[in-house]
mmCIF file of C-alpha atoms and ligand atoms in Angstrom:
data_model
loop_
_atom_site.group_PDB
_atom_site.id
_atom_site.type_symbol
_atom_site.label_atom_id
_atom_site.label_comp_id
_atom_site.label_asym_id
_atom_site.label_seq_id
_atom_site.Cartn_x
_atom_site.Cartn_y
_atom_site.Cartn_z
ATOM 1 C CA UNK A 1 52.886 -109.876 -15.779
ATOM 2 C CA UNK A 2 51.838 -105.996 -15.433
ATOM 3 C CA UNK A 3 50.936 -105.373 -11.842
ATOM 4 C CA UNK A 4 48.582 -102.155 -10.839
ATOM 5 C CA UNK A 5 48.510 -100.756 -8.088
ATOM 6 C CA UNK A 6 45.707 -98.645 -7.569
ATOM 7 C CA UNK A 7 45.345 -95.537 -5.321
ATOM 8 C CA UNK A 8 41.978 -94.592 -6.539
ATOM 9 C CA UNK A 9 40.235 -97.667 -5.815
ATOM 10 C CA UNK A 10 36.991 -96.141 -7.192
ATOM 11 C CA UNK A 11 36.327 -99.224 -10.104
ATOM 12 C CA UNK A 12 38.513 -97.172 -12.757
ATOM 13 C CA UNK A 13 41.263 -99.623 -11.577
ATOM 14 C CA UNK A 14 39.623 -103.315 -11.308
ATOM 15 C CA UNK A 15 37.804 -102.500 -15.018
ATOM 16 C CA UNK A 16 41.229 -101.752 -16.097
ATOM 17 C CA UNK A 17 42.651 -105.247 -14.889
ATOM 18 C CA UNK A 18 40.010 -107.004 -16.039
ATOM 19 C CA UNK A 19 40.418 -105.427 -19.900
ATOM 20 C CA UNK A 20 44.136 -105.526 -19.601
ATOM 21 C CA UNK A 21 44.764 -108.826 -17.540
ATOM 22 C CA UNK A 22 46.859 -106.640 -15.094
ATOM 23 C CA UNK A 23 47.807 -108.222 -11.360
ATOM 24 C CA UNK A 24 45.872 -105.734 -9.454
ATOM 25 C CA UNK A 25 48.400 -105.292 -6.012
ATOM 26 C CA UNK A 26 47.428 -106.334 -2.695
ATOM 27 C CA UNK A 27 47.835 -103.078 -0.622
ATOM 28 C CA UNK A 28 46.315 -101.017 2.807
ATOM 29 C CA UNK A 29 46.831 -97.759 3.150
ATOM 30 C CA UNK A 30 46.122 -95.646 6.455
ATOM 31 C CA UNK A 31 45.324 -91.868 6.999
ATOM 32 C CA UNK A 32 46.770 -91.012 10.388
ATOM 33 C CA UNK A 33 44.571 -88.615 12.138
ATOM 34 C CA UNK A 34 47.582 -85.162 11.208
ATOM 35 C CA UNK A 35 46.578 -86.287 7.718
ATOM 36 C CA UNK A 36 49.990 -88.237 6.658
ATOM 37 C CA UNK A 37 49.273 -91.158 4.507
ATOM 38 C CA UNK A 38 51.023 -94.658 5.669
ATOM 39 C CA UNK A 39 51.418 -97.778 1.915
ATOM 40 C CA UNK A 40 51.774 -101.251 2.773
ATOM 41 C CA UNK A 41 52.375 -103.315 0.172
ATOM 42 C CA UNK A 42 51.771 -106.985 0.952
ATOM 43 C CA UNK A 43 52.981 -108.819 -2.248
ATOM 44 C CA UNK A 44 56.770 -109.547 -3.249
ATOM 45 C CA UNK A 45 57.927 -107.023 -5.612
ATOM 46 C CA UNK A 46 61.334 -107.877 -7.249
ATOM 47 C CA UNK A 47 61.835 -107.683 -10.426
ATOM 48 C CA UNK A 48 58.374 -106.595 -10.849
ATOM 49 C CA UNK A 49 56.621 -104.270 -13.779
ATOM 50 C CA UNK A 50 54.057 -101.963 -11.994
ATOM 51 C CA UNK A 51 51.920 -99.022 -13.007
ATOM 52 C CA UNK A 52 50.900 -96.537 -10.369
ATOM 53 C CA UNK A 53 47.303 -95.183 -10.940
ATOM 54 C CA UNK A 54 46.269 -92.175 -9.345
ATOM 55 C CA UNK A 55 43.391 -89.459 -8.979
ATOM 56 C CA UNK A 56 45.588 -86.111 -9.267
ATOM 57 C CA UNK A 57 42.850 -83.969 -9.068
ATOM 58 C CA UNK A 58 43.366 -81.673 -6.293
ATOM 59 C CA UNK A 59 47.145 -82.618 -6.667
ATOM 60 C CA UNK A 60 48.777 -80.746 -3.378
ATOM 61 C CA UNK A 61 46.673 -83.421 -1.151
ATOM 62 C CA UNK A 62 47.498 -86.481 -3.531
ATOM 63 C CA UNK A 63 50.500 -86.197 -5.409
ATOM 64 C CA UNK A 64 53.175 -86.821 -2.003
ATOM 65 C CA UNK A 65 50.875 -90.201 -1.867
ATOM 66 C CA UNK A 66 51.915 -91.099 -5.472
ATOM 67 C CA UNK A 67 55.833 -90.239 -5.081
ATOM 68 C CA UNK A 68 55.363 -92.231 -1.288
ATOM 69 C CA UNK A 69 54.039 -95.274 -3.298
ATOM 70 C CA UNK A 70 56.673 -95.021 -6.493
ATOM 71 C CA UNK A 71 59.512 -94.490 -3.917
ATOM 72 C CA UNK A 72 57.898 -97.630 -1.643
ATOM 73 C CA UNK A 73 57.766 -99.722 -4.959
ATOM 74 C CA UNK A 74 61.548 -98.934 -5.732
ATOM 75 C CA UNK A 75 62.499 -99.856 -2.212
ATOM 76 C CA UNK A 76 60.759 -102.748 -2.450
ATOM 77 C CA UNK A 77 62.641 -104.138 -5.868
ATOM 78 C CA UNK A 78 59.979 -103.112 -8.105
ATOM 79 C CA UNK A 79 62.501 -102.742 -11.789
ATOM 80 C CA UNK A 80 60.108 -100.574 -13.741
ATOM 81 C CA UNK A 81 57.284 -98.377 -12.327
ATOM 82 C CA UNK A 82 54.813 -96.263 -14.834
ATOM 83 C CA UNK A 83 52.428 -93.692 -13.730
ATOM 84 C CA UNK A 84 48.892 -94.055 -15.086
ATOM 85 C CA UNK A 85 47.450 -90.273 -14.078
ATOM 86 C CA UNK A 86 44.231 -89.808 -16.261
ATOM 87 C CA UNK A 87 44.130 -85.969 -15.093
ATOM 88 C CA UNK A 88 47.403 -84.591 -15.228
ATOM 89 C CA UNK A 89 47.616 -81.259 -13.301
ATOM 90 C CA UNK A 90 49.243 -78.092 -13.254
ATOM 91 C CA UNK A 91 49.412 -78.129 -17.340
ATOM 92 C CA UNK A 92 47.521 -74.532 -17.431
ATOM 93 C CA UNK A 93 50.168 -72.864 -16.233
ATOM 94 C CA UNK A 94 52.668 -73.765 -19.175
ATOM 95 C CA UNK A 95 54.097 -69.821 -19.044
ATOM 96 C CA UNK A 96 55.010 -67.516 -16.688
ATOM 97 C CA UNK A 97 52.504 -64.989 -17.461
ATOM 98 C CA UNK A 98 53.951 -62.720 -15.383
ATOM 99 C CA UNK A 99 57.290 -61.638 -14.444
ATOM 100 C CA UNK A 100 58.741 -64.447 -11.915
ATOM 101 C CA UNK A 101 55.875 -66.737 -12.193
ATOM 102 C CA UNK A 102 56.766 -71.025 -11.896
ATOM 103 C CA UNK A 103 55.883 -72.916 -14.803
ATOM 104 C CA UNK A 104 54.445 -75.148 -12.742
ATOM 105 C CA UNK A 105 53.849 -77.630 -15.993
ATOM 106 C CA UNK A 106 57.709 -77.579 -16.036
ATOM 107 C CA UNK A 107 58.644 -77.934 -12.701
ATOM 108 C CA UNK A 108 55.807 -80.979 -12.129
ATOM 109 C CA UNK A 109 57.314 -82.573 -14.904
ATOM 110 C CA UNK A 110 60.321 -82.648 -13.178
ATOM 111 C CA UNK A 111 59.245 -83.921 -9.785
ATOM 112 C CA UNK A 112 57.302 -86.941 -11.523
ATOM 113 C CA UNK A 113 59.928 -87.942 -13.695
ATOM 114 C CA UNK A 114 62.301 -88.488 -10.975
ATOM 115 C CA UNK A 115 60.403 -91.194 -9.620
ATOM 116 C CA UNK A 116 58.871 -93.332 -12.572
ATOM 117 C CA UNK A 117 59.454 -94.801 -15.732
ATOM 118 C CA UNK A 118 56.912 -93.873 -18.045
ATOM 119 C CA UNK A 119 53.513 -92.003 -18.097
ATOM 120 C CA UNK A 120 50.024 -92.841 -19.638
ATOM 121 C CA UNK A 121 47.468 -89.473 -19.357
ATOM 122 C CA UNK A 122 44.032 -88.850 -20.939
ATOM 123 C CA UNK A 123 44.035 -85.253 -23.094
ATOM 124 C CA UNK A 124 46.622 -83.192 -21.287
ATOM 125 C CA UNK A 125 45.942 -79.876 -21.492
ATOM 126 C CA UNK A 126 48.517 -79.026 -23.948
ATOM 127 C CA UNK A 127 48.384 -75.234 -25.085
ATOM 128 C CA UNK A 128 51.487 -74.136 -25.562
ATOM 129 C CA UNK A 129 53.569 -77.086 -25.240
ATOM 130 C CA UNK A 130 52.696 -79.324 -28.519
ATOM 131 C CA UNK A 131 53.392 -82.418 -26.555
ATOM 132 C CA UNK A 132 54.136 -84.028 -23.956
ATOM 133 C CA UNK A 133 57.989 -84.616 -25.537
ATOM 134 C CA UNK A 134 58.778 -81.251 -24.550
ATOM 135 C CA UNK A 135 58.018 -81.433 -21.132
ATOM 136 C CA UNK A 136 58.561 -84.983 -20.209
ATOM 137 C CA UNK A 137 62.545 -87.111 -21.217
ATOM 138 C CA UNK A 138 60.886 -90.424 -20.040
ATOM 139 C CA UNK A 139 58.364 -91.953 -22.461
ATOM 140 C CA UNK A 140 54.609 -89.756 -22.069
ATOM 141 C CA UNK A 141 51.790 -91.053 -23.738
ATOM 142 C CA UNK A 142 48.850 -89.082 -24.288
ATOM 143 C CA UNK A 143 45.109 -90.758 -24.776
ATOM 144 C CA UNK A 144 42.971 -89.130 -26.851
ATOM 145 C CA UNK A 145 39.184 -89.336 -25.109
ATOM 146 C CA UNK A 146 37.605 -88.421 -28.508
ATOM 147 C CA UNK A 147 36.461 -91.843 -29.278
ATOM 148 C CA UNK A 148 34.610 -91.812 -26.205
ATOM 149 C CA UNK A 149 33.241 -88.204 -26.454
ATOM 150 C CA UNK A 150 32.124 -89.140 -30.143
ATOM 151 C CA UNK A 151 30.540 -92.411 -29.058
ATOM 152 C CA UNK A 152 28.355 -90.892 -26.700
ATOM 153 C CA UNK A 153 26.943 -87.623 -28.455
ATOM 154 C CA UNK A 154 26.273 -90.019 -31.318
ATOM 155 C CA UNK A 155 24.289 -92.555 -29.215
ATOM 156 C CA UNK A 156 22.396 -89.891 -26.498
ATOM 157 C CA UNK A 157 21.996 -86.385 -29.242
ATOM 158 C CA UNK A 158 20.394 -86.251 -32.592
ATOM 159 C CA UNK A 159 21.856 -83.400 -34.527
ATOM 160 C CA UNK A 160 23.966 -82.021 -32.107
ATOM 161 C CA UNK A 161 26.020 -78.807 -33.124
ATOM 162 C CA UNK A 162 29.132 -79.328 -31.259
ATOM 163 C CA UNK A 163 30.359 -76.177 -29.331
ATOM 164 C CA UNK A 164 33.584 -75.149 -28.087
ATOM 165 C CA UNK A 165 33.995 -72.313 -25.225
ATOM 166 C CA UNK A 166 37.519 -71.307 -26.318
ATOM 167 C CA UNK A 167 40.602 -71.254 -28.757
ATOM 168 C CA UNK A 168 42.455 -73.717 -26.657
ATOM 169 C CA UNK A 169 39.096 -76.067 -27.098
ATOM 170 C CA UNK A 170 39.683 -76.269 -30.857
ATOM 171 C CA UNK A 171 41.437 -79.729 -30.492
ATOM 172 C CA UNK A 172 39.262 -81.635 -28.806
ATOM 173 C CA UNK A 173 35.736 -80.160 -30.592
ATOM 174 C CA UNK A 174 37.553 -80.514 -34.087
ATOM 175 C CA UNK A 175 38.512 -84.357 -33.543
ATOM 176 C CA UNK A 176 34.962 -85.338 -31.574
ATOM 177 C CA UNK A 177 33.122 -83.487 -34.530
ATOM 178 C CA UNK A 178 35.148 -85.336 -37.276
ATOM 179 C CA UNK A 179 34.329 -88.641 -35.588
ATOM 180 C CA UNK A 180 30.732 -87.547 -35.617
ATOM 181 C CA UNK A 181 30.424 -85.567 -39.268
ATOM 182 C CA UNK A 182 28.306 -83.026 -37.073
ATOM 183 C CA UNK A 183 28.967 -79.290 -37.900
ATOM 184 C CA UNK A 184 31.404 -77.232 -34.961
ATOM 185 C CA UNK A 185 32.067 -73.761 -33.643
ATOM 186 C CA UNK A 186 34.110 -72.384 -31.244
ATOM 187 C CA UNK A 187 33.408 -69.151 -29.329
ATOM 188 C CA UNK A 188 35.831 -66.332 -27.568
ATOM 189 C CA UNK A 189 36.768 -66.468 -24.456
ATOM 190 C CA UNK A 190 38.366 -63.685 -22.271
ATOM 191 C CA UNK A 191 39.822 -64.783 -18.804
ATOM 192 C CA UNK A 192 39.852 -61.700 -16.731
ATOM 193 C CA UNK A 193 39.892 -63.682 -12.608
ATOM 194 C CA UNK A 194 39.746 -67.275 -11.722
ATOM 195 C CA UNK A 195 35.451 -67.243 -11.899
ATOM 196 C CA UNK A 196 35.072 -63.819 -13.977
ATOM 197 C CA UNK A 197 35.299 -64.998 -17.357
ATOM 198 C CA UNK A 198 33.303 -63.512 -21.008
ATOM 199 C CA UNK A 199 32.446 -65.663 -23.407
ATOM 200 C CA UNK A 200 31.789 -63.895 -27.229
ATOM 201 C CA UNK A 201 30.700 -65.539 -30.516
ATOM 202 C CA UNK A 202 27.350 -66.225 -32.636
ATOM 203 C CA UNK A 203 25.752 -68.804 -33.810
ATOM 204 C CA UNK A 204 24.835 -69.315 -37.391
ATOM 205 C CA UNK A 205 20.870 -69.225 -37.960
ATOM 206 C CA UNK A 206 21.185 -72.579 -39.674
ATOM 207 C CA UNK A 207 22.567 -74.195 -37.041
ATOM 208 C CA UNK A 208 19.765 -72.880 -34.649
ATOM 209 C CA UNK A 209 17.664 -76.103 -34.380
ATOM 210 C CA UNK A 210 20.319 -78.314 -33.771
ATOM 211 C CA UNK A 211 21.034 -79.944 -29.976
ATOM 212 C CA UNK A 212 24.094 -77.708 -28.737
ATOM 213 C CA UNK A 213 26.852 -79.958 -27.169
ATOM 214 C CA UNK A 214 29.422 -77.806 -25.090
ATOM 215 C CA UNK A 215 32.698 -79.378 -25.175
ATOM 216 C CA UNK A 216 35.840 -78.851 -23.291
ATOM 217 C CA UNK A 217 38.776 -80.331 -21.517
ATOM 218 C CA UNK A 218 38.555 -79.479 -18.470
ATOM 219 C CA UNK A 219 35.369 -78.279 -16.087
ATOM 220 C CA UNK A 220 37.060 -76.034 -12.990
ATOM 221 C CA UNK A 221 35.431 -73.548 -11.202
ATOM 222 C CA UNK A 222 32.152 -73.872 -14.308
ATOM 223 C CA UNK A 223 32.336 -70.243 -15.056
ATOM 224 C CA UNK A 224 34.220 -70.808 -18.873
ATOM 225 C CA UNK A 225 30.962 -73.440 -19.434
ATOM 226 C CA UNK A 226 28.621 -71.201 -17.496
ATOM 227 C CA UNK A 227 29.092 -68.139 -19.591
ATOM 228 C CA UNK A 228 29.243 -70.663 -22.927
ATOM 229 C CA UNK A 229 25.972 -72.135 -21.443
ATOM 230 C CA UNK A 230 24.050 -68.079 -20.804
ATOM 231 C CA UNK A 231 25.368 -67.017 -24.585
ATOM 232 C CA UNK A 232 23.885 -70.414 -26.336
ATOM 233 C CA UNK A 233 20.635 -69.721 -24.097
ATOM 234 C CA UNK A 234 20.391 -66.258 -25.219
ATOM 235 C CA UNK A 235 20.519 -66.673 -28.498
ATOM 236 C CA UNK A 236 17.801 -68.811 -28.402
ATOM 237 C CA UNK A 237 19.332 -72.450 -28.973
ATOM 238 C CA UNK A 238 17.807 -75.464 -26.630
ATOM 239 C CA UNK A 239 19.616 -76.204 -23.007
ATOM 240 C CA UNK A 240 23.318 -77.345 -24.265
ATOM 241 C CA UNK A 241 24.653 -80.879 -23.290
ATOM 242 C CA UNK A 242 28.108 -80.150 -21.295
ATOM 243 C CA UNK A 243 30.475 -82.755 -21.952
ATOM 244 C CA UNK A 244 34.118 -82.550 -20.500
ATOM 245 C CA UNK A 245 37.122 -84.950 -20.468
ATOM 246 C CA UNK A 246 37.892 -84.065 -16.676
ATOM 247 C CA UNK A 247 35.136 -82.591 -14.087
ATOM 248 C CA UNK A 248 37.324 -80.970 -11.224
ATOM 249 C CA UNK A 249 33.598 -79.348 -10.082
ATOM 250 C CA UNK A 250 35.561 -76.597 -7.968
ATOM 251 C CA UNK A 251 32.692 -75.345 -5.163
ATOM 252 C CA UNK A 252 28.715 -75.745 -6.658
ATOM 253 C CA UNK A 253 30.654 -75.637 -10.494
ATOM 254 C CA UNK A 254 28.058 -78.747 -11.182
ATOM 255 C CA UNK A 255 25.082 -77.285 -9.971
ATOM 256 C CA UNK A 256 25.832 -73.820 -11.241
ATOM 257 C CA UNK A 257 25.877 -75.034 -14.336
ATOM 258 C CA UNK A 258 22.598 -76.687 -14.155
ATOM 259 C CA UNK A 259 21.287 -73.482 -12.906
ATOM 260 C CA UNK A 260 23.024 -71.747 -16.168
ATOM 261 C CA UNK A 261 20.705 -73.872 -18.254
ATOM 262 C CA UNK A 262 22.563 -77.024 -19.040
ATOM 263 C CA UNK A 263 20.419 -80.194 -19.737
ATOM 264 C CA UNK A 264 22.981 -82.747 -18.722
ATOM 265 C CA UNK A 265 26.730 -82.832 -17.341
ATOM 266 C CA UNK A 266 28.593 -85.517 -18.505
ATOM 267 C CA UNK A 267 32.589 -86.358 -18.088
ATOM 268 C CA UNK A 268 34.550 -89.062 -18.228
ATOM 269 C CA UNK A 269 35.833 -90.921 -14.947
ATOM 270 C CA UNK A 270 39.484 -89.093 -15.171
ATOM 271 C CA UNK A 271 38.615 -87.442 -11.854
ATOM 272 C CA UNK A 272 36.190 -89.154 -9.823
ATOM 273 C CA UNK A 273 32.627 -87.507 -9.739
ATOM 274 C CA UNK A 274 29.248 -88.236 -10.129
ATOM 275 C CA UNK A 275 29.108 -86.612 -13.069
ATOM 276 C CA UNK A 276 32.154 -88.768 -14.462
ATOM 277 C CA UNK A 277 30.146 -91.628 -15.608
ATOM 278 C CA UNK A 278 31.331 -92.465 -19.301
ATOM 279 C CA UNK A 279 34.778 -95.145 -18.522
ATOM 280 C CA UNK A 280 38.123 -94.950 -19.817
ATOM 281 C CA UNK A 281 39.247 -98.001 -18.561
ATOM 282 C CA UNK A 282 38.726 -99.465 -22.618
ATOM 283 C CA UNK A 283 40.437 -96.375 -24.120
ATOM 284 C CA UNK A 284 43.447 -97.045 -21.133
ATOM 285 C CA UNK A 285 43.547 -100.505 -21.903
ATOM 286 C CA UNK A 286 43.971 -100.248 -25.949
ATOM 287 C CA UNK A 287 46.383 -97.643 -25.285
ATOM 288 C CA UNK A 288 48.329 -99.880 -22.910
ATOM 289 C CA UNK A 289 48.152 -102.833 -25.544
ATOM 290 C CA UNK A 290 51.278 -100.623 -27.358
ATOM 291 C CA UNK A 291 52.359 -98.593 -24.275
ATOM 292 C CA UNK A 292 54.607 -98.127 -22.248
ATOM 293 C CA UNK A 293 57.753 -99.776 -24.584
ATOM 294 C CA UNK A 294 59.023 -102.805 -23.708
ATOM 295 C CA UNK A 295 62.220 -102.266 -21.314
ATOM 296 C CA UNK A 296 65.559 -101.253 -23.018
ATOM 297 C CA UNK A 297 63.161 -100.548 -26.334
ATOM 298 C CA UNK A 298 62.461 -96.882 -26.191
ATOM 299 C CA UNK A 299 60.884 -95.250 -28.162
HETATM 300 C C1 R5P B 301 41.334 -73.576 -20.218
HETATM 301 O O1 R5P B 301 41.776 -73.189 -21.264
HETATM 302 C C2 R5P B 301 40.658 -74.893 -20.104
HETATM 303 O O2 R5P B 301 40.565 -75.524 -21.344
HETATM 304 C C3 R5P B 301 39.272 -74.764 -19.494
HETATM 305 O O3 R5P B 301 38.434 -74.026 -20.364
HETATM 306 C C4 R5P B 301 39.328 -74.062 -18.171
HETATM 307 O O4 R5P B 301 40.400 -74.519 -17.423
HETATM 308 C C5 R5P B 301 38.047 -74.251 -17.409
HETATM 309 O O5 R5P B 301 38.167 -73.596 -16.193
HETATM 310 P P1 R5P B 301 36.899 -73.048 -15.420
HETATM 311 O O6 R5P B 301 35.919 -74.189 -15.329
HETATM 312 O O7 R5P B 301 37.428 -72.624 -14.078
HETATM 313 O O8 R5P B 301 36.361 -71.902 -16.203
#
């Protein structure tokens, strides 16, 4: 049988053992008071087929904890160990942009894959890597959330007008809209700073009475949904739902954007927020019903 064991312990986990029938580990952990993280693990592990899963939001405070706990596992006879990271981090930076830069989307890669089998993620953000293939040689499996998106604008807006802030947000508006059969646009965005960000584009006048639904992968610092939020408010369309896969809320990003004019911000439970009330733990567990391949059957 699977076993989980679960570093977030924030309900993602026990929903996902009770949809999967997953083992879910008996396990303390202890913060000393420099900040170093101490794993016990308190069941026999030989043999055994366990998936990791991890919050790596804010990654430079959580990811030693995950490669502690894979490299505990191991030591403790564990035969296969998966990583089940709903946010994956670092993906942005997928170039150097400038001379000498790390791709750091590279380089995490490699640090992960030297300590577990496989990996399960919700909607990387993959620009200009296609897939995960290309950055990962152990088996990466990639969830699309747009099920879940889809399944709440249809229930909570009636005719929404899906909106997109950016070109790299084509993806995920294009497949939540074709679930829907709701019309989509995406707007312009120029990055100039980490908060000092323009957003261009119009809306067509047809499309001007419909509920506006901003979409996007990720929400940061706010400012890309912020800006997206000020341009849909000044041309004159009603306060836009903001819906995102994973809410990092950098600083006041949530209540900025509530000050920007949004009506609601809604993500998924990828990174753990109070915002992050629509669960993946279904969406993981279908998803795990095919994934990761049986051992020795790669594929
Ligand atoms: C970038 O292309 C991503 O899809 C997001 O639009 C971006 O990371 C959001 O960052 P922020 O909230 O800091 O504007």
């Amino acid at each position: 049988m699977m076993r989980l064991l679960d570093l977030r312990d924030d309900g993602l986990g026990a929903a996902l053992c009770v949809a999967t029938g997953w083992h879910r580990l008996a396990h303390a952990l202890h913060a000393f008071p420099d900040g170093e993280t101490l794993l016990r693990l308190d069941e026999d592990l030989r043999g055994a087929d366990v998936a990791v899963l991890a919050d790596l939001a804010h990654p430079e405070q959580r990811v030693l904890r995950v490669l502690l706990a894979a490299g505990a596992l191991r030591d403790h006879g564990a035969a296969r160990i998966g990583l089940i990271a709903p946010y994956l981090p670092y993906l942005r930076q997928d170039a150097a942009f400038h001379p000498g830069e790390a791709i750091s989307a590279r380089v995490f890669a490699r640090v992960l894959e030297r300590e577990f089998d496989w990996l399960l993620t919700v909607e990387p953000h993959l620009h200009r890597f296609a897939s995960l293939a290309e950055l990962f040689t152990v088996p990466a499996h990639n969830v699309s959330a747009a099920p879940l998106l889809a399944g709440w604008v249809g229930e909570h807006v009636p005719d929404p007008l899906l909106v997109g802030p950016d070109a790299e947000s084509a993806q995920w508006v294009g497949a939540t809209a074709r679930r829907l059969g709701c019309p989509a646009t995406v707007l312009r965005k120029e990055r100039r700073g980490d908060t000092e960000v323009l957003v261009h584009g119009a809306i067509a006048p047809a499309w001007r009475n419909r509920t506006p639904v901003l979409l996007d992968d990720m929400i940061s610092t706010g400012h890309t949904l912020i800006e997206a939020c000020r341009l849909l408010r000044a041309a004159g369309l009603p306060p836009p739902v903001v819906l995102a896969v994973h809410g990092l809320f950098a600083g006041s990003a949530h209540a900025e954007l509530l000050a920007a004019g949004a009506r609601t911000v809604l993500t998924t439970d990828a990174v753990p927020h109070a915002a992050g009330t629509l669960s993946l733990a279904p969406l993981l567990a279908d998803a795990l019903a095919g994934f990761p391949p049986a051992p020795g059957n790669a594929n």
